[in-house]
PDB file of C-alpha atoms in Angstrom:
ATOM      1  CA  MET A 140       2.301 -35.792   3.528  1.00 88.00           C
ATOM      2  CA  GLU A 141       1.423 -34.349   7.079  1.00 88.00           C
ATOM      3  CA  ASP A 142      -0.430 -31.453   5.877  1.00 89.00           C
ATOM      4  CA  VAL A 143      -2.537 -33.383   3.274  1.00 90.00           C
ATOM      5  CA  SER A 144      -3.507 -35.960   6.195  1.00 89.00           C
ATOM      6  CA  LEU A 145      -4.206 -32.993   8.023  1.00 87.00           C
ATOM      7  CA  CYS A 146      -6.359 -31.443   5.800  1.00 90.00           C
ATOM      8  CA  GLU A 147      -8.083 -34.796   5.045  1.00 89.00           C
ATOM      9  CA  VAL A 148      -8.837 -35.237   9.031  1.00 85.00           C
ATOM     10  CA  TRP A 149     -10.268 -31.863   9.296  1.00 86.00           C
ATOM     11  CA  LEU A 150     -12.447 -32.223   6.589  1.00 86.00           C
ATOM     12  CA  GLN A 151     -13.716 -35.409   7.759  1.00 84.00           C
ATOM     13  CA  VAL A 152     -14.150 -34.154  11.592  1.00 85.00           C
ATOM     14  CA  CYS A 153     -15.606 -30.719  10.828  1.00 84.00           C
ATOM     15  CA  HIS A 154     -17.973 -31.601   8.104  1.00 77.00           C
ATOM     16  CA  CYS A 155     -19.123 -34.740   9.705  1.00 71.00           C
ATOM     17  CA  PRO A 156     -22.983 -34.550   9.130  1.00 67.00           C
ATOM     18  CA  LEU A 157     -23.951 -35.857  12.706  1.00 64.00           C
ATOM     19  CA  SER A 158     -21.604 -33.867  15.041  1.00 63.00           C
ATOM     20  CA  GLY A 159     -19.503 -31.420  12.936  1.00 53.00           C
ATOM     21  CA  ASN A 160     -21.734 -28.285  13.662  1.00 59.00           C
ATOM     22  CA  GLU A 161     -22.511 -28.962  17.257  1.00 62.00           C
ATOM     23  CA  MET A 162     -18.872 -29.850  18.261  1.00 71.00           C
ATOM     24  CA  LYS A 163     -16.654 -27.513  20.564  1.00 77.00           C
ATOM     25  CA  PHE A 164     -13.383 -26.264  19.636  1.00 76.00           C
ATOM     26  CA  PHE A 165     -11.528 -28.154  22.226  1.00 72.00           C
ATOM     27  CA  HIS A 166     -13.432 -31.625  21.584  1.00 82.00           C
ATOM     28  CA  MET A 167     -12.893 -30.967  17.477  1.00 86.00           C
ATOM     29  CA  TRP A 168      -9.009 -30.711  17.930  1.00 86.00           C
ATOM     30  CA  LYS A 169      -8.690 -33.478  20.218  1.00 87.00           C
ATOM     31  CA  LYS A 170     -10.865 -35.900  17.672  1.00 87.00           C
ATOM     32  CA  ILE A 171      -8.595 -34.161  14.744  1.00 88.00           C
ATOM     33  CA  HIS A 172      -5.648 -35.031  16.469  1.00 88.00           C
ATOM     34  CA  ALA A 173      -6.643 -38.637  17.422  1.00 90.00           C
ATOM     35  CA  GLU A 174      -7.620 -39.243  13.813  1.00 86.00           C
ATOM     36  CA  PHE A 175      -4.469 -37.757  12.571  1.00 87.00           C
ATOM     37  CA  CYS A 176      -2.495 -40.010  14.876  1.00 90.00           C
ATOM     38  CA  GLU A 177      -4.336 -43.279  13.271  1.00 87.00           C
ATOM     39  CA  LYS A 178      -3.099 -42.069   9.836  1.00 86.00           C
ATOM     40  CA  ILE A 179       0.393 -41.219  10.907  1.00 86.00           C
ATOM     41  CA  PRO A 180       1.387 -43.294  13.839  1.00 86.00           C
ATOM     42  CA  ASP A 181       4.828 -41.975  14.239  1.00 85.00           C
ATOM     43  CA  SER A 182       4.206 -38.215  14.146  1.00 84.00           C
ATOM     44  CA  THR A 183       4.968 -36.435  17.318  1.00 86.00           C
ATOM     45  CA  ARG A 184       2.752 -33.393  16.513  1.00 87.00           C
ATOM     46  CA  THR A 185       0.408 -32.089  19.341  1.00 89.00           C
ATOM     47  CA  GLU A 186      -2.909 -30.805  19.299  1.00 86.00           C
ATOM     48  CA  MET A 187      -1.557 -27.299  19.532  1.00 90.00           C
ATOM     49  CA  ALA A 188       0.796 -27.774  16.897  1.00 91.00           C
ATOM     50  CA  LEU A 189      -2.078 -29.165  14.395  1.00 88.00           C
ATOM     51  CA  SER A 190      -4.119 -26.376  15.183  1.00 90.00           C
ATOM     52  CA  SER A 191      -1.290 -23.856  14.379  1.00 91.00           C
ATOM     53  CA  ARG A 192      -0.478 -25.506  11.356  1.00 91.00           C
ATOM     54  CA  TRP A 193      -4.101 -25.477  10.141  1.00 90.00           C
ATOM     55  CA  LYS A 194      -4.167 -21.830  10.879  1.00 90.00           C
ATOM     56  CA  LEU A 195      -1.242 -21.211   8.727  1.00 89.00           C
ATOM     57  CA  LEU A 196      -2.883 -23.645   5.735  1.00 88.00           C
ATOM     58  CA  ASN A 197      -6.133 -22.268   6.088  1.00 89.00           C
ATOM     59  CA  LYS A 198      -4.936 -18.616   5.521  1.00 89.00           C
ATOM     60  CA  GLU A 199      -2.783 -19.544   2.450  1.00 87.00           C
ATOM     61  CA  MET A 200      -5.729 -21.645   0.581  1.00 87.00           C
ATOM     62  CA  ALA A 201      -7.780 -18.642   1.387  1.00 88.00           C
ATOM     63  CA  LYS A 202      -5.795 -16.492  -0.243  1.00 87.00           C
ATOM     64  CA  TRP A 203      -5.140 -19.048  -3.284  1.00 83.00           C
ATOM     65  CA  ARG A 204      -8.933 -19.346  -3.506  1.00 86.00           C
ATOM     66  CA  ASP A 205      -9.251 -15.435  -3.765  1.00 86.00           C
ATOM     67  CA  ALA A 206      -6.605 -15.564  -6.456  1.00 84.00           C
ATOM     68  CA  LEU A 207      -8.340 -18.303  -8.516  1.00 84.00           C
ATOM     69  CA  ALA A 208     -11.401 -16.317  -8.425  1.00 84.00           C
ATOM     70  CA  LYS A 209      -9.596 -13.202  -9.795  1.00 82.00           C
ATOM     71  CA  ALA A 210      -7.976 -15.359 -12.237  1.00 79.00           C
ATOM     72  CA  MET A 211     -11.281 -17.051 -13.411  1.00 79.00           C
ATOM     73  CA  ASN A 212     -12.585 -13.407 -13.648  1.00 76.00           C
ATOM     74  CA  LEU A 213     -10.092 -12.637 -16.472  1.00 70.00           C
ATOM     75  CA  TYR A 214     -10.569 -15.796 -18.093  1.00 61.00           C
ATOM     76  CA  ARG A 215     -11.562 -15.761 -21.757  1.00 54.00           C
ATOM     77  CA  SER A 216     -11.704 -18.070 -24.978  1.00 47.00           C
ATOM     78  CA  GLY A 217      -8.599 -18.913 -26.263  1.00 51.00           C
ATOM     79  CA  GLU A 218      -6.841 -19.289 -22.804  1.00 55.00           C
ATOM     80  CA  ASN A 219      -5.856 -22.468 -21.454  1.00 54.00           C
ATOM     81  CA  ARG A 220      -6.085 -23.398 -17.731  1.00 60.00           C
ATOM     82  CA  THR A 221      -2.071 -23.129 -17.371  1.00 59.00           C
ATOM     83  CA  ASN A 222      -2.531 -19.488 -18.139  1.00 73.00           C
ATOM     84  CA  GLU A 223      -5.244 -19.027 -15.589  1.00 75.00           C
ATOM     85  CA  LEU A 224      -3.051 -20.735 -12.885  1.00 78.00           C
ATOM     86  CA  ILE A 225      -0.354 -18.334 -13.978  1.00 81.00           C
ATOM     87  CA  GLN A 226      -2.335 -15.383 -13.459  1.00 78.00           C
ATOM     88  CA  ALA A 227      -3.796 -16.688  -9.954  1.00 79.00           C
ATOM     89  CA  GLN A 228       0.082 -17.165  -8.752  1.00 80.00           C
ATOM     90  CA  MET A 229       0.712 -13.520  -9.896  1.00 82.00           C
ATOM     91  CA  TRP A 230      -2.495 -12.281  -7.699  1.00 78.00           C
ATOM     92  CA  PHE A 231      -1.200 -14.775  -5.010  1.00 80.00           C
ATOM     93  CA  GLY A 232       2.238 -13.131  -4.998  1.00 81.00           C
ATOM     94  CA  ALA A 233       0.701  -9.485  -5.254  1.00 78.00           C
ATOM     95  CA  THR A 234      -1.427  -9.973  -2.007  1.00 73.00           C
ATOM     96  CA  GLY A 235       1.472  -9.582   0.274  1.00 61.00           C
ATOM     97  CA  GLY A 236       2.327 -11.964   3.370  1.00 64.00           C
ATOM     98  CA  GLY A 237       5.550 -13.046   2.677  1.00 64.00           C
ATOM     99  CA  LYS A 238       4.970 -15.951   0.036  1.00 71.00           C
ATOM    100  CA  LYS A 239       5.175 -15.015  -3.452  1.00 76.00           C
ATOM    101  CA  LYS A 240       4.051 -18.665  -4.645  1.00 83.00           C
ATOM    102  CA  PHE A 241       1.224 -21.115  -3.523  1.00 84.00           C
ATOM    103  CA  THR A 242       2.717 -24.605  -3.243  1.00 84.00           C
ATOM    104  CA  HIS A 243       0.051 -26.490  -1.118  1.00 85.00           C
ATOM    105  CA  HIS A 244      -1.556 -27.904  -4.468  1.00 86.00           C
ATOM    106  CA  GLU A 245      -2.303 -31.379  -2.699  1.00 89.00           C
ATOM    107  CA  CYS A 246      -3.971 -29.924   0.256  1.00 90.00           C
ATOM    108  CA  TRP A 247      -6.106 -27.592  -2.103  1.00 84.00           C
ATOM    109  CA  GLU A 248      -7.041 -30.902  -4.017  1.00 89.00           C
ATOM    110  CA  VAL A 249      -8.720 -32.294  -0.735  1.00 89.00           C
ATOM    111  CA  VAL A 250     -10.739 -28.781   0.444  1.00 88.00           C
ATOM    112  CA  LYS A 251     -11.387 -27.278  -2.675  1.00 86.00           C
ATOM    113  CA  HIS A 252     -14.851 -28.596  -2.921  1.00 86.00           C
ATOM    114  CA  CYS A 253     -15.446 -27.383   1.097  1.00 85.00           C
ATOM    115  CA  LYS A 254     -18.067 -24.997   1.393  1.00 84.00           C
ATOM    116  CA  ARG A 255     -15.395 -22.611   2.755  1.00 83.00           C
ATOM    117  CA  PHE A 256     -13.003 -22.797  -0.218  1.00 85.00           C
ATOM    118  CA  THR A 257     -15.849 -22.581  -2.644  1.00 84.00           C
ATOM    119  CA  ILE A 258     -14.784 -20.398  -5.762  1.00 80.00           C
ATOM    120  CA  ILE A 259     -17.488 -18.171  -6.389  1.00 75.00           C
ATOM    121  CA  PRO A 260     -16.386 -15.752  -9.967  1.00 65.00           C
ATOM    122  CA  THR A 261     -17.942 -12.283  -9.655  1.00 60.00           C
ATOM    123  CA  GLY A 262     -16.494 -10.786 -12.788  1.00 56.00           C
ATOM    124  CA  PRO A 263     -17.873 -10.179 -16.079  1.00 55.00           C
ATOM    125  CA  GLU A 264     -19.493 -12.796 -18.459  1.00 49.00           C
ATOM    126  CA  VAL A 265     -17.353 -15.675 -19.815  1.00 47.00           C
ATOM    127  CA  VAL A 266     -17.251 -15.518 -23.540  1.00 47.00           C
ATOM    128  CA  LEU A 267     -16.737 -18.214 -26.097  1.00 42.00           C
ATOM    129  CA  ASN A 268     -15.682 -16.804 -29.482  1.00 47.00           C
ATOM    130  CA  GLU A 269     -17.014 -13.565 -28.744  1.00 48.00           C
ATOM    131  CA  THR A 270     -20.551 -15.319 -28.192  1.00 46.00           C
ATOM    132  CA  PRO A 271     -21.744 -15.465 -24.432  1.00 45.00           C
ATOM    133  CA  LEU A 272     -22.031 -18.864 -23.071  1.00 43.00           C
ATOM    134  CA  ARG A 273     -25.264 -17.903 -21.306  1.00 43.00           C
ATOM    135  CA  ASP A 274     -27.556 -14.745 -21.453  1.00 41.00           C
ATOM    136  CA  SER A 275     -29.246 -14.285 -17.920  1.00 39.00           C
ATOM    137  CA  THR A 276     -31.576 -11.853 -19.319  1.00 40.00           C
ATOM    138  CA  THR A 277     -33.239 -14.231 -21.885  1.00 40.00           C
ATOM    139  CA  SER A 278     -35.568 -17.137 -21.636  1.00 40.00           C
ATOM    140  CA  ASP A 279     -34.127 -20.653 -22.933  1.00 41.00           C
ATOM    141  CA  SER A 280     -37.864 -21.014 -24.335  1.00 38.00           C
ATOM    142  CA  PRO A 281     -38.386 -20.719 -27.964  1.00 37.00           C
ATOM    143  CA  LEU A 282     -41.580 -19.370 -27.287  1.00 35.00           C
ATOM    144  CA  ASP A 283     -40.059 -16.291 -25.725  1.00 38.00           C
ATOM    145  CA  SER A 284     -37.606 -15.643 -28.544  1.00 38.00           C
ATOM    146  CA  PRO A 285     -37.606 -12.258 -29.684  1.00 38.00           C
ATOM    147  CA  MET A 286     -37.258 -13.220 -33.236  1.00 38.00           C
ATOM    148  CA  SER A 287     -40.550 -13.661 -35.599  1.00 38.00           C
ATOM    149  CA  GLU A 288     -41.063 -16.721 -37.599  1.00 38.00           C
ATOM    150  CA  ASP A 289     -40.153 -14.645 -40.795  1.00 40.00           C
ATOM    151  CA  SER A 290     -37.114 -13.149 -39.633  1.00 38.00           C
ATOM    152  CA  PRO A 291     -34.032 -14.476 -41.086  1.00 41.00           C
ATOM    153  CA  ILE A 292     -31.760 -16.752 -39.583  1.00 40.00           C
ATOM    154  CA  GLN A 293     -28.540 -14.703 -38.324  1.00 44.00           C
ATOM    155  CA  LYS A 294     -25.298 -16.822 -38.674  1.00 46.00           C
ATOM    156  CA  GLU A 295     -23.291 -17.419 -35.593  1.00 47.00           C
ATOM    157  CA  PRO A 296     -19.650 -16.021 -35.765  1.00 58.00           C
ATOM    158  CA  ARG A 297     -17.163 -18.446 -37.220  1.00 61.00           C
ATOM    159  CA  PRO A 298     -14.710 -20.119 -34.332  1.00 61.00           C
ATOM    160  CA  ILE A 299     -11.429 -18.721 -34.216  1.00 60.00           C
ATOM    161  CA  GLY A 300      -8.418 -20.838 -35.482  1.00 64.00           C
ATOM    162  CA  ARG A 301      -5.684 -22.423 -33.539  1.00 65.00           C
ATOM    163  CA  LYS A 302      -3.338 -19.554 -34.312  1.00 65.00           C
ATOM    164  CA  ALA A 303      -5.534 -17.043 -33.625  1.00 67.00           C
ATOM    165  CA  ALA A 304      -6.400 -18.283 -30.131  1.00 64.00           C
ATOM    166  CA  LYS A 305      -2.704 -18.418 -29.371  1.00 63.00           C
ATOM    167  CA  ALA A 306      -2.190 -15.223 -30.284  1.00 68.00           C
ATOM    168  CA  LYS A 307      -5.314 -13.851 -28.486  1.00 68.00           C
ATOM    169  CA  LYS A 308      -3.908 -15.593 -25.474  1.00 65.00           C
ATOM    170  CA  ALA A 309      -0.574 -14.172 -25.661  1.00 64.00           C
ATOM    171  CA  GLY A 310      -2.148 -10.721 -26.139  1.00 65.00           C
ATOM    172  CA  ASN A 311      -4.418 -11.077 -22.925  1.00 66.00           C
ATOM    173  CA  SER A 312      -1.537 -12.354 -20.767  1.00 66.00           C
ATOM    174  CA  SER A 313       0.712  -9.271 -22.252  1.00 68.00           C
ATOM    175  CA  ASN A 314      -2.143  -6.925 -21.435  1.00 73.00           C
ATOM    176  CA  PHE A 315      -2.688  -8.186 -17.837  1.00 75.00           C
ATOM    177  CA  ASN A 316       0.975  -7.866 -17.131  1.00 75.00           C
ATOM    178  CA  SER A 317       1.292  -4.501 -18.766  1.00 77.00           C
ATOM    179  CA  LYS A 318      -1.781  -3.263 -16.450  1.00 81.00           C
ATOM    180  CA  PHE A 319       0.033  -4.787 -13.441  1.00 81.00           C
ATOM    181  CA  LEU A 320       3.362  -3.120 -14.188  1.00 82.00           C
ATOM    182  CA  GLU A 321       1.607   0.124 -14.660  1.00 83.00           C
ATOM    183  CA  GLU A 322      -0.173  -0.120 -11.357  1.00 85.00           C
ATOM    184  CA  ILE A 323       3.080  -0.624  -9.673  1.00 85.00           C
ATOM    185  CA  ALA A 324       4.541   2.440 -11.542  1.00 84.00           C
ATOM    186  CA  ARG A 325       1.461   4.669 -10.475  1.00 84.00           C
ATOM    187  CA  GLN A 326       1.899   3.458  -6.949  1.00 86.00           C
ATOM    188  CA  ASN A 327       5.598   4.565  -7.044  1.00 84.00           C
ATOM    189  CA  SER A 328       4.919   7.747  -8.587  1.00 83.00           C
ATOM    190  CA  VAL A 329       2.333   8.693  -6.066  1.00 88.00           C
ATOM    191  CA  ARG A 330       4.678   7.578  -3.325  1.00 85.00           C
ATOM    192  CA  LEU A 331       7.493   9.834  -4.739  1.00 87.00           C
ATOM    193  CA  GLU A 332       4.985  12.704  -5.168  1.00 87.00           C
ATOM    194  CA  MET A 333       4.150  12.598  -1.686  1.00 90.00           C
ATOM    195  CA  GLU A 334       7.928  12.371  -0.371  1.00 88.00           C
ATOM    196  CA  GLN A 335       8.783  15.551  -2.526  1.00 91.00           C
ATOM    197  CA  LYS A 336       5.887  17.282  -1.038  1.00 90.00           C
ATOM    198  CA  ARG A 337       6.731  16.229   2.436  1.00 89.00           C
ATOM    199  CA  GLN A 338      10.333  17.390   1.695  1.00 90.00           C
ATOM    200  CA  ASP A 339       9.018  20.960   0.096  1.00 90.00           C
ATOM    201  CA  MET A 340       7.234  21.358   3.327  1.00 90.00           C
ATOM    202  CA  GLU A 341      10.111  20.697   5.582  1.00 89.00           C
ATOM    203  CA  VAL A 342      12.044  23.281   3.438  1.00 92.00           C
ATOM    204  CA  ALA A 343       9.557  25.682   3.661  1.00 91.00           C
ATOM    205  CA  ILE A 344       8.973  25.456   7.518  1.00 93.00           C
ATOM    206  CA  GLN A 345      12.876  25.610   8.111  1.00 89.00           C
ATOM    207  CA  ALA A 346      12.809  28.921   5.967  1.00 92.00           C
ATOM    208  CA  GLU A 347       9.978  30.407   7.994  1.00 90.00           C
ATOM    209  CA  HIS A 348      11.896  29.614  11.009  1.00 89.00           C
ATOM    210  CA  SER A 349      15.194  31.220   9.872  1.00 91.00           C
ATOM    211  CA  ARG A 350      13.185  34.401   8.930  1.00 91.00           C
ATOM    212  CA  GLU A 351      11.465  34.410  12.308  1.00 89.00           C
ATOM    213  CA  LYS A 352      14.799  34.216  14.019  1.00 90.00           C
ATOM    214  CA  GLU A 353      16.408  36.641  12.129  1.00 90.00           C
ATOM    215  CA  TYR A 354      13.473  38.820  12.904  1.00 91.00           C
ATOM    216  CA  LEU A 355      13.953  38.462  16.606  1.00 92.00           C
ATOM    217  CA  ARG A 356      17.729  39.047  16.241  1.00 89.00           C
ATOM    218  CA  LYS A 357      17.288  42.330  14.511  1.00 88.00           C
ATOM    219  CA  LYS A 358      14.529  43.338  17.022  1.00 88.00           C
ATOM    220  CA  ASP A 359      16.689  42.778  19.996  1.00 89.00           C
ATOM    221  CA  GLN A 360      19.561  44.459  18.350  1.00 86.00           C
ATOM    222  CA  GLN A 361      17.619  47.428  17.706  1.00 87.00           C
ATOM    223  CA  ASN A 362      16.431  47.674  21.348  1.00 90.00           C
ATOM    224  CA  THR A 363      19.851  47.467  22.608  1.00 90.00           C
ATOM    225  CA  ASP A 364      20.846  50.117  19.812  1.00 88.00           C
ATOM    226  CA  ARG A 365      18.190  52.460  21.117  1.00 88.00           C
ATOM    227  CA  GLU A 366      19.217  52.077  24.807  1.00 89.00           C
ATOM    228  CA  THR A 367      22.841  52.424  23.673  1.00 88.00           C
ATOM    229  CA  MET A 368      21.970  55.772  21.891  1.00 87.00           C
ATOM    230  CA  ALA A 369      19.808  57.003  24.808  1.00 88.00           C
ATOM    231  CA  MET A 370      22.447  56.337  27.423  1.00 86.00           C
ATOM    232  CA  ASP A 371      22.909  59.365  29.692  1.00 88.00           C
ATOM    233  CA  THR A 372      26.819  59.836  30.058  1.00 86.00           C
ATOM    234  CA  SER A 373      26.688  63.135  32.099  1.00 87.00           C
ATOM    235  CA  HIS A 374      27.509  61.663  35.336  1.00 89.00           C
ATOM    236  CA  MET A 375      30.232  59.192  34.280  1.00 89.00           C
ATOM    237  CA  SER A 376      33.969  59.224  34.308  1.00 91.00           C
ATOM    238  CA  PRO A 377      35.861  59.933  31.197  1.00 91.00           C
ATOM    239  CA  GLU A 378      36.799  56.724  30.347  1.00 90.00           C
ATOM    240  CA  THR A 379      33.196  55.421  30.850  1.00 91.00           C
ATOM    241  CA  LYS A 380      32.193  58.304  28.352  1.00 87.00           C
ATOM    242  CA  GLN A 381      34.809  57.294  25.967  1.00 91.00           C
ATOM    243  CA  TYR A 382      33.221  53.691  26.028  1.00 92.00           C
ATOM    244  CA  TRP A 383      29.753  54.660  25.232  1.00 90.00           C
ATOM    245  CA  LYS A 384      30.932  56.855  22.688  1.00 90.00           C
ATOM    246  CA  LEU A 385      32.909  53.949  20.758  1.00 93.00           C
ATOM    247  CA  GLU A 386      29.481  51.719  21.087  1.00 91.00           C
ATOM    248  CA  ARG A 387      27.496  54.492  19.809  1.00 88.00           C
ATOM    249  CA  ARG A 388      29.882  54.938  16.945  1.00 91.00           C
ATOM    250  CA  ASP A 389      29.224  51.221  16.231  1.00 91.00           C
ATOM    251  CA  VAL A 390      25.702  51.491  16.076  1.00 89.00           C
ATOM    252  CA  MET A 391      25.747  54.132  13.675  1.00 90.00           C
ATOM    253  CA  ARG A 392      27.965  52.062  11.601  1.00 89.00           C
ATOM    254  CA  ARG A 393      25.757  49.420  11.618  1.00 85.00           C
ATOM    255  CA  ARG A 394      22.822  51.825  10.603  1.00 82.00           C
ATOM    256  CA  LEU A 395      24.828  53.202   7.745  1.00 84.00           C
ATOM    257  CA  PHE A 396      25.185  49.433   6.034  1.00 77.00           C
ATOM    258  CA  GLN A 397      21.177  49.108   6.461  1.00 71.00           C
ATOM    259  CA  ASP A 398      20.502  52.655   5.508  1.00 60.00           C
ATOM    260  CA  ASP A 399      23.066  54.593   3.791  1.00 52.00           C
ATOM    261  CA  GLY A 400      22.011  58.327   3.565  1.00 49.00           C
ATOM    262  CA  PRO A 401      23.807  61.522   3.842  1.00 47.00           C
ATOM    263  CA  SER A 402      22.091  62.647   6.970  1.00 46.00           C
ATOM    264  CA  ASN A 403      23.771  59.359   8.601  1.00 45.00           C
ATOM    265  CA  THR A 404      27.207  60.205   7.222  1.00 44.00           C
ATOM    266  CA  ASP A 405      27.314  63.644   8.012  1.00 50.00           C
ATOM    267  CA  TRP A 406      26.075  63.098  11.400  1.00 46.00           C
ATOM    268  CA  LEU A 407      28.997  60.450  11.928  1.00 49.00           C
ATOM    269  CA  ASN A 408      31.525  63.154  10.462  1.00 51.00           C
ATOM    270  CA  ASP A 409      30.178  65.520  12.855  1.00 52.00           C
ATOM    271  CA  GLN A 410      31.011  63.283  15.686  1.00 51.00           C
ATOM    272  CA  ASN A 411      34.300  62.586  14.363  1.00 51.00           C
ATOM    273  CA  HIS A 412      35.180  65.961  14.521  1.00 47.00           C
TER     274      HIS A 412
END
């Protein structure tokens, strides 16, 4: 009841032909609050509370206006207004924002003729029994008719029956729901494909990082092995010479696993002797 009263007061104050367009924001809500308190004397709502509540109602009714416009664009012969409201509710829920269903129908009845909430259909031409209701490309004057006087009169298509209209209504509703579900499935497929590509990229980056790390490790090992093999032990003690001899043997054993050739084996056998 308070929401309906708020809409009525807002419409009365903001669309006043004398002062509505020239009223400042502060004075507008001050007057709306005064009119609201006259309608509901026991209300404790402040000007700020009314302004916040109207902001929410305005947003929801604007979404409902757009949803009705989309539903009207899909309206065809054989469909009733109940089906149109169901489609509008589906569009309203699909736009997000948290609410899945529009419930402020009493408020909408108050403001629906306001210029801000006027529904302007933008869809294709509405037809009745497969015959356009109005062809904007032709004139209504019989003088401008393209038919000549001796042309045969073409019969208008026969209106479809009640059962056919119901079947067509069910078919249109089913097609709309199918397209809606197909769009959801397509978006999910695109999301999954993008997620798979991201995972593949992460795996490729990790593999490249591992290869680079292994390459640097081998390069460091090769530098260490070269230094070991080039070590001058002539001035060292017998114990130190024995240590570096074992180190060189380890180097050669690693080389044998990497490049198992006869020259390496012969060289190692000669060292053992």
